[in-house]
Coordinates of C-alpha atoms and ligand atoms in Angstrom, one line a residue:
M5 CA -47.0 -59.4 -41.8
T6 CA -49.3 -56.4 -40.4
L7 CA -51.0 -53.5 -41.8
R8 CA -51.1 -50.0 -40.2
L9 CA -54.4 -48.3 -40.7
S10 CA -54.5 -44.7 -40.2
S11 CA -57.5 -43.0 -38.5
P12 CA -60.2 -45.7 -40.3
L13 CA -63.9 -44.5 -40.6
D14 CA -66.8 -46.3 -41.2
M15 CA -69.4 -43.7 -42.6
H16 CA -72.8 -45.4 -42.5
I17 CA -73.6 -47.3 -39.1
H18 CA -76.3 -48.3 -37.3
F19 CA -75.6 -47.8 -33.5
R20 CA -79.3 -48.2 -31.9
D21 CA -80.1 -47.3 -28.9
E22 CA -80.2 -48.4 -25.2
E23 CA -78.7 -51.9 -24.6
M24 CA -78.0 -52.7 -27.9
L25 CA -76.0 -49.1 -28.5
K26 CA -74.0 -50.2 -25.3
L27 CA -73.2 -53.7 -26.7
V28 CA -72.4 -52.6 -30.3
A29 CA -70.9 -48.9 -30.3
P30 CA -67.6 -50.1 -28.5
L31 CA -67.0 -52.8 -30.6
T32 CA -66.9 -49.7 -33.3
A33 CA -65.0 -47.5 -31.2
K34 CA -62.3 -49.8 -30.8
T35 CA -61.1 -50.0 -34.2
F36 CA -62.3 -47.1 -35.9
S37 CA -61.5 -43.3 -35.5
G38 CA -64.5 -42.4 -36.2
A39 CA -68.5 -43.3 -37.7
L40 CA -71.4 -42.0 -39.5
I41 CA -74.3 -42.5 -37.0
M42 CA -78.0 -43.2 -38.7
P43 CA -80.5 -41.5 -37.0
N44 CA -83.6 -44.4 -37.6
L45 CA -84.0 -44.9 -34.1
V46 CA -88.2 -45.4 -32.9
P47 CA -88.7 -42.5 -33.0
P48 CA -86.2 -41.2 -35.6
I49 CA -84.0 -38.2 -34.7
T50 CA -86.0 -35.0 -35.8
T51 CA -85.4 -32.6 -32.9
K52 CA -82.3 -30.9 -31.2
E53 CA -83.8 -32.2 -28.0
A54 CA -83.5 -35.9 -29.5
L55 CA -80.1 -35.4 -31.2
L56 CA -78.2 -33.9 -28.7
S57 CA -79.3 -36.5 -26.0
Y58 CA -78.4 -39.2 -28.4
I59 CA -75.3 -37.8 -28.9
K60 CA -74.8 -37.9 -24.7
R61 CA -75.8 -41.8 -24.8
I62 CA -73.4 -42.5 -27.5
K63 CA -70.3 -40.9 -25.7
E64 CA -71.5 -42.4 -22.5
A65 CA -71.6 -45.8 -24.3
T66 CA -68.2 -45.2 -25.9
K67 CA -66.6 -43.1 -23.1
E68 CA -63.8 -45.6 -22.8
Q69 CA -62.7 -45.0 -26.4
A70 CA -61.3 -41.5 -26.1
D71 CA -60.0 -41.7 -29.6
F72 CA -63.3 -42.3 -31.2
E73 CA -65.8 -39.9 -32.4
A74 CA -69.2 -40.1 -33.6
F75 CA -70.7 -38.4 -36.3
V76 CA -74.9 -38.0 -36.2
T77 CA -77.0 -37.3 -38.8
L78 CA -80.7 -36.0 -38.9
F79 CA -83.7 -38.1 -40.1
F80 CA -85.0 -36.1 -43.2
Q81 CA -88.1 -34.2 -43.3
A82 CA -89.3 -32.4 -46.4
D83 CA -90.3 -29.1 -44.2
Y84 CA -87.2 -28.4 -41.7
S85 CA -87.0 -24.4 -41.3
Y86 CA -83.8 -22.7 -42.5
E87 CA -83.6 -21.4 -39.0
F88 CA -83.9 -24.7 -37.6
L89 CA -81.3 -26.6 -39.7
E90 CA -78.6 -23.3 -39.3
D91 CA -79.4 -24.3 -35.4
I92 CA -78.7 -27.6 -35.4
K93 CA -75.9 -27.5 -38.5
D94 CA -72.7 -27.9 -35.9
S95 CA -74.1 -30.9 -34.6
I96 CA -74.7 -33.2 -37.6
I97 CA -72.5 -34.5 -40.3
G98 CA -75.2 -34.9 -42.6
I99 CA -79.1 -35.3 -43.0
K100 CA -80.3 -38.9 -44.3
L101 CA -83.1 -39.1 -46.3
Y102 CA -85.4 -42.6 -46.2
P103 CA -88.3 -42.8 -49.0
A104 CA -91.3 -43.9 -46.7
G105 CA -91.4 -47.5 -45.5
V106 CA -88.2 -49.0 -47.7
T107 CA -86.4 -50.3 -44.5
T108 CA -86.3 -50.7 -40.9
N109 CA -87.9 -47.6 -38.8
S110 CA -88.2 -45.7 -42.2
E111 CA -92.3 -45.4 -42.1
T112 CA -91.9 -41.6 -41.3
G113 CA -89.7 -41.2 -44.1
V114 CA -90.6 -38.7 -47.1
S115 CA -94.0 -40.6 -49.0
S116 CA -93.0 -38.4 -52.1
M117 CA -89.7 -37.9 -53.9
D118 CA -91.2 -35.1 -56.0
I119 CA -88.2 -33.1 -56.0
N120 CA -90.7 -29.8 -55.2
V121 CA -92.3 -31.5 -51.9
L122 CA -88.3 -31.8 -50.6
R123 CA -87.4 -28.4 -52.4
P124 CA -87.4 -26.5 -49.2
T125 CA -84.9 -28.6 -47.0
L126 CA -82.7 -29.5 -50.0
E127 CA -82.4 -25.7 -50.4
S128 CA -81.8 -25.1 -46.9
M129 CA -79.4 -27.7 -46.5
S130 CA -77.9 -26.4 -50.0
K131 CA -77.1 -23.0 -48.6
L132 CA -75.7 -24.1 -45.1
G133 CA -73.4 -26.9 -46.7
I134 CA -75.3 -30.0 -45.3
P135 CA -74.3 -33.0 -47.0
L136 CA -77.7 -35.3 -48.3
C137 CA -77.6 -38.9 -47.4
V138 CA -79.8 -41.0 -49.2
H139 CA -81.4 -44.5 -48.8
G140 CA -82.2 -45.0 -52.7
E141 CA -84.3 -47.2 -53.3
T142 CA -88.2 -47.1 -54.6
N143 CA -91.1 -49.4 -53.3
G144 CA -90.6 -51.6 -56.7
F145 CA -89.7 -54.9 -57.2
V146 CA -86.8 -55.7 -55.0
M147 CA -84.0 -56.4 -57.3
D148 CA -85.0 -53.2 -59.4
R149 CA -85.2 -50.8 -56.4
E150 CA -81.8 -49.2 -56.8
K151 CA -82.2 -48.9 -60.4
E152 CA -85.7 -47.2 -60.2
F153 CA -84.0 -44.7 -58.2
M154 CA -81.4 -43.3 -60.2
P155 CA -83.3 -40.6 -62.2
I156 CA -84.5 -39.1 -58.7
Y157 CA -80.5 -39.3 -57.9
E158 CA -80.2 -37.6 -61.0
S159 CA -83.3 -34.7 -60.6
I160 CA -81.6 -33.8 -57.3
A161 CA -77.9 -33.6 -58.4
S162 CA -78.5 -31.6 -61.2
A163 CA -81.5 -29.2 -59.2
F164 CA -78.8 -28.6 -56.4
P165 CA -75.3 -28.7 -58.0
D166 CA -73.8 -27.6 -54.5
L167 CA -75.5 -30.1 -52.5
T168 CA -73.4 -32.8 -51.3
I169 CA -75.3 -36.2 -52.3
I170 CA -74.4 -39.2 -51.0
M171 CA -75.7 -42.5 -52.4
E172 CA -75.9 -44.7 -49.8
H173 CA -74.9 -48.4 -49.6
I174 CA -74.6 -49.1 -53.6
T175 CA -75.3 -52.4 -55.2
T176 CA -76.0 -52.2 -58.7
K177 CA -73.7 -51.2 -61.7
A178 CA -76.0 -48.8 -62.3
A179 CA -75.2 -46.8 -59.3
V180 CA -71.5 -47.4 -60.4
D181 CA -71.7 -45.7 -63.5
L182 CA -74.1 -42.8 -62.4
L183 CA -71.3 -41.9 -60.2
D184 CA -69.1 -39.9 -62.2
K185 CA -71.9 -38.2 -64.2
Y186 CA -72.7 -35.6 -61.5
P187 CA -69.9 -33.9 -59.5
N188 CA -71.9 -33.7 -56.5
L189 CA -72.6 -37.1 -56.3
Y190 CA -70.5 -39.7 -53.9
A191 CA -71.4 -43.2 -52.7
T192 CA -70.6 -45.5 -49.7
I193 CA -70.3 -49.3 -50.4
T194 CA -70.7 -51.9 -47.6
L195 CA -68.8 -55.0 -47.0
Q196 CA -71.2 -57.3 -47.5
H197 CA -72.1 -56.0 -51.1
L198 CA -68.1 -56.2 -52.0
I199 CA -68.8 -59.9 -51.4
I200 CA -72.0 -61.5 -51.7
T201 CA -74.8 -61.7 -54.5
L202 CA -78.3 -62.9 -54.4
D203 CA -76.8 -66.3 -54.6
D204 CA -75.2 -66.3 -51.2
V205 CA -78.7 -65.0 -49.2
A206 CA -81.1 -66.8 -50.9
G207 CA -80.0 -69.4 -53.9
G208 CA -79.5 -72.3 -51.2
M209 CA -80.4 -72.8 -47.6
L210 CA -81.6 -69.0 -46.5
K211 CA -79.0 -66.9 -44.9
P212 CA -81.3 -64.4 -42.6
H213 CA -77.7 -63.0 -41.1
L214 CA -77.2 -62.1 -44.9
F215 CA -80.3 -60.5 -45.7
C216 CA -80.4 -56.7 -45.8
K217 CA -81.7 -53.5 -48.0
P218 CA -80.8 -53.2 -50.2
I219 CA -80.6 -56.6 -51.3
A220 CA -77.3 -58.2 -52.7
K221 CA -77.9 -58.1 -56.3
R222 CA -76.0 -60.0 -59.2
P223 CA -72.3 -61.0 -59.8
E224 CA -72.0 -58.2 -62.4
D225 CA -73.1 -55.7 -59.7
R226 CA -70.8 -57.4 -57.2
D227 CA -67.9 -56.9 -59.2
A228 CA -68.8 -53.4 -60.3
L229 CA -68.8 -52.9 -56.8
L230 CA -65.7 -54.3 -56.1
H231 CA -63.7 -52.9 -58.8
L232 CA -64.8 -49.6 -57.6
A233 CA -63.7 -49.6 -54.0
I234 CA -60.3 -51.4 -54.9
S235 CA -59.5 -48.6 -57.7
G236 CA -59.4 -45.7 -54.6
H237 CA -62.0 -43.9 -56.6
P238 CA -62.2 -40.3 -54.7
K239 CA -65.9 -40.5 -54.5
V240 CA -66.6 -43.7 -52.9
M241 CA -66.0 -44.7 -49.0
F242 CA -66.6 -47.4 -46.8
G243 CA -69.8 -47.2 -45.1
S244 CA -70.7 -50.7 -43.3
D245 CA -74.3 -50.2 -42.8
S246 CA -73.7 -52.5 -40.0
A247 CA -77.1 -53.2 -38.6
P248 CA -77.2 -55.1 -35.7
H249 CA -81.0 -56.8 -34.9
P250 CA -81.1 -59.4 -32.1
K251 CA -80.5 -62.6 -33.1
H252 CA -84.1 -64.0 -32.4
K253 CA -85.3 -61.3 -35.0
K254 CA -83.1 -62.3 -37.3
E255 CA -83.7 -66.1 -37.0
A256 CA -87.2 -65.4 -37.4
C257 CA -90.6 -65.8 -39.8
G258 CA -90.0 -62.4 -40.9
C259 CA -86.5 -61.8 -40.7
A260 CA -85.4 -58.0 -40.1
A261 CA -83.0 -56.4 -43.0
G262 CA -79.3 -55.9 -41.5
V263 CA -76.1 -57.3 -41.5
F264 CA -73.7 -56.7 -38.5
T265 CA -70.2 -56.2 -39.7
A266 CA -68.7 -54.1 -37.1
P267 CA -66.7 -56.2 -35.5
I268 CA -64.8 -57.7 -38.6
A269 CA -65.5 -55.1 -40.8
L270 CA -61.4 -54.0 -41.1
Q271 CA -60.0 -57.0 -41.1
V272 CA -62.3 -58.5 -44.3
L273 CA -61.5 -55.3 -46.0
A274 CA -57.9 -56.1 -45.5
Q275 CA -58.4 -59.3 -46.9
I276 CA -60.4 -58.2 -49.8
F277 CA -57.7 -55.6 -50.8
E278 CA -55.2 -58.1 -50.4
D279 CA -56.7 -60.7 -52.7
N280 CA -57.1 -58.1 -55.2
N281 CA -53.3 -56.6 -55.0
A282 CA -54.8 -53.1 -54.0
L283 CA -53.6 -52.8 -50.4
D284 CA -52.2 -49.6 -51.5
N285 CA -55.9 -48.2 -52.0
L286 CA -57.2 -49.2 -48.9
D287 CA -56.3 -46.3 -46.6
K288 CA -58.2 -44.3 -49.4
F289 CA -61.4 -46.3 -49.2
I290 CA -61.5 -46.6 -45.6
S291 CA -60.5 -42.8 -44.5
L292 CA -58.6 -40.4 -46.9
N293 CA -61.8 -40.2 -49.3
A294 CA -64.1 -39.3 -46.5
R295 CA -62.0 -36.9 -45.1
K296 CA -62.0 -34.9 -48.3
I297 CA -65.7 -35.7 -49.1
Y298 CA -67.3 -34.7 -45.8
K299 CA -64.2 -32.0 -45.1
F300 CA -63.0 -33.2 -41.8
T301 CA -60.1 -34.1 -39.9
P302 CA -60.3 -37.2 -37.8
I303 CA -59.0 -37.6 -34.5
E304 CA -55.8 -39.5 -35.0
K305 CA -55.5 -43.7 -34.4
T306 CA -53.5 -46.3 -35.9
I307 CA -55.0 -49.7 -36.1
T308 CA -52.6 -52.4 -36.6
L309 CA -53.8 -55.4 -38.3
I310 CA -51.6 -58.7 -38.2
K311 CA -51.8 -61.8 -40.7
K312 CA -53.0 -64.3 -38.1
D313 CA -56.5 -66.4 -38.3
F314 CA -59.3 -64.6 -36.1
S315 CA -61.7 -67.2 -35.4
V316 CA -65.3 -64.9 -35.4
P317 CA -67.6 -65.8 -32.6
S318 CA -70.8 -67.3 -32.9
S319 CA -72.2 -64.1 -31.9
Y320 CA -71.6 -61.0 -29.7
D321 CA -73.3 -61.0 -26.2
G322 CA -73.7 -58.3 -23.8
F323 CA -76.5 -56.2 -21.8
N324 CA -78.9 -59.0 -22.5
Q325 CA -78.2 -59.0 -26.5
T326 CA -77.3 -61.2 -28.6
V327 CA -76.3 -60.7 -32.1
V328 CA -74.9 -62.6 -34.6
P329 CA -72.0 -61.3 -37.1
M330 CA -71.0 -61.9 -40.6
F331 CA -68.7 -64.6 -40.6
A332 CA -70.2 -66.1 -37.5
N333 CA -68.2 -69.7 -36.8
E334 CA -65.6 -69.1 -39.3
S335 CA -62.3 -68.2 -39.9
I336 CA -60.9 -64.9 -41.0
P337 CA -56.7 -64.6 -42.2
W338 CA -56.7 -60.8 -40.6
S339 CA -57.0 -60.1 -37.0
L340 CA -56.7 -57.0 -34.9
K341 CA -53.3 -56.9 -33.0
Ligands
DOR408 O1 -80.5 -53.7 -44.0 C1 -80.5 -52.6 -43.4 N1 -80.9 -52.5 -42.1 N2 -80.8 -51.4 -44.4 C2 -81.2 -50.6 -44.1 O2 -81.0 -49.1 -44.8 C3 -81.7 -50.2 -42.5 C4 -80.9 -51.4 -41.7 C5 -81.4 -51.4 -40.0 O3 -81.9 -49.9 -39.9 O4 -81.7 -52.2 -39.7
ZN409 ZN1 -78.1 -48.3 -42.9

């Protein structure tokens, strides 16, 4: 049995920089037609110079794959001028907002989610048609952080009805329920949040390679996300949030947040959709919805999967980096042709 996927897109991924970029970017470029790249580098991407030179480094790292396009984002600052955004607009696909301190490299994110503080940049983005990608978590109790963020999504969505807002990597039924309340709200869902709950991370032996932000939640949350994804709902897209960290930073006292799924994402998605009799909706989740939401036509690229076991390696190594993927040392039923 084979499956032909037309221009798959990963609408939320971390490519990092330097050696890690060289190791991980080709893995995505091989299997996806395009990917939306997060700007939380150190320091984050906040200037035109930093953005343009990052684009160059990504192009260099993926030069073997001419049929891949990276869509870069800018790191949200509350005081970007209209002129700056107008000038940079054509080089970015969106702007990513991180509340300060909620996740990896977000220390210089926004320190207040007060709509009046965010207004200058949001107003310009709305006028210029630049989508807003949001890491929607508060600094509250870890299981409640996303739920507590819902009123903030509501206030931005109602104050800026023309602004396209993407609730990134949603993990709760609360976020699923909010999606249809505002026409300008959209969402991405990761691979791991369709599969795991907090039990898989910490219910038995602690699994550092499944630890990410937002943390996986309850079974009813996972089920709501799965139901949404396989339904082909037009407001939801695949965004892996594949977030590579070196093995020694995951298997450590003080484990970095992030699950590395890039090399196995499409194969495992095929399995999930097949198991749920929803293969007909897979193209919507991994490509068609994103094209409409972000209004672009991706590079034409067909990826063929075959129903044949793939032994996921214990790690991906190169450029002095070692990264452990989700399902390391396990077998998955679909392979890349
Ligand atoms: O688990 C995560 N890792 N969540 C994020 O929001 C950021 C990411 C990273 O950059 O490592
Ligand atoms: Zn992310």
